[in-house]
C-alpha cells in the first residue's frame, strides 16, 4: 500500500483529468477479481464485489484528484507533474480503499455487494455530482454510502465524526460596484466605488456578529479578492469584491445570503452607485445520518479501540462534495488523524503537506470492518 500511495503521489492529476490514476485503480481492482466500470462521471471508477445471496449493499467512496500546487517537499517520491500536487491526501484515500478492496476480495467475509467508488474532481465540488448524473445511484442499488478524509492535527490513526452536520456548505459570491470613476484630483465630480467597496467589506463583518445567534447559528464570511480597474491617478469605475461563506444549515445560509445583499444594497444606495450581486453554492453541508454514524463509529472502535474514536467531534468549516451523495443516500463521513508532528501535521493544501503512510493500514482496516459489520454473514 505504501508503494501504491507513493506512486499516486508522484503522478498527481487535476479534477476530471485523473486518467492515469483511474486506469491504475481499474487494473488493480481487476487483478483482485473485482468487476470494474470506468468513465463514470468522466474519470470515475466503480468496482463491484458481490458475495453470497443478500440484497444488502454498501458504497465506499474515495476521491482521486490533486491540486494545482507546486510541491515543496524533498521526498524520494515528490510529484513529477509540475504545478500539481497531492496536497489533500487523496493519494492516501485512493490507496486505503484499494487496500480494503484487495482484502475484501481475498477473504469475502460478508454477504451482499460492496461498491468501491473512486470519485474524480472533489476539490471543486463537481465529481460527486458528475458520478451521480452518470447513474451512480440509478445503475446500481447502493443502500448507503461512506466517506473518509485524513485530518492533519488529529493524532495519527484516531477517528472523529458526529451525527448531523460534520462539514460546512460553501458558497461563493461576487459584488460588482458600478460607478462613474474619473480623475483622482476631482472626486467631487464623480462616484467612487473604492470607498463604498471598502465600507461594504467592513459592514459585512457585522453579519456574523449582529445577525446570527451565537448559540444556534454559525457561519464564516471571508472576503478574498478586491479588484478595481483604477490606476495610480484614476479612481476606478468598477470594483469587484469576491468572497466565500460557510455555514452548517440551509436556514443560516439563506440568512447570510440575504444579509450580504442587504448590506450591499444599502451601502451602494447611500453612495449613489449601482451594484450587481452574484451568489452560488458549490458545496452543500455534509450531513451524517444517525444510524449510519453509529455503524461507522462501531467500525472505527473495532479498528483502533474506544480511546481513539471521538463520536461526538466538532463540525469543521471545510467543505466536501460527498455532501451531494449524502443528500441521496444515508451514510457517514469520518475523519482519520494524519498526525500532529512535523510534515504529518502540515495543513491540507499546503505545499509541504504529505499523507501519512503509517495510517494506510488503519484506514483500510476501518473499511473492511465497516463492510463486515454492515454486511455480516
Ligand atoms: Zn482538498
Ligand atoms: Zn480532500
Short mmCIF file of C-alpha atoms and ligand atoms in Angstrom, two decimals, residues 67 87-88 90 122-123 149 348-349, ligand 1:
data_model
loop_
_atom_site.label_atom_id
_atom_site.label_comp_id
_atom_site.label_asym_id
_atom_site.label_seq_id
_atom_site.Cartn_x
_atom_site.Cartn_y
_atom_site.Cartn_z
CA UNK A 67 -4.41 20.35 -6.56
CA UNK A 87 -1.75 18.22 -1.10
CA UNK A 88 -5.07 16.95 0.27
CA UNK A 90 -6.42 11.89 -1.96
CA UNK A 122 -13.62 16.60 -5.36
CA UNK A 123 -11.66 19.82 -4.90
CA UNK A 149 -10.79 12.08 4.80
CA UNK A 348 -4.16 20.32 3.92
CA UNK A 349 -3.48 22.31 0.72
ZN1 LIG B 1 -8.73 19.46 -0.56
#
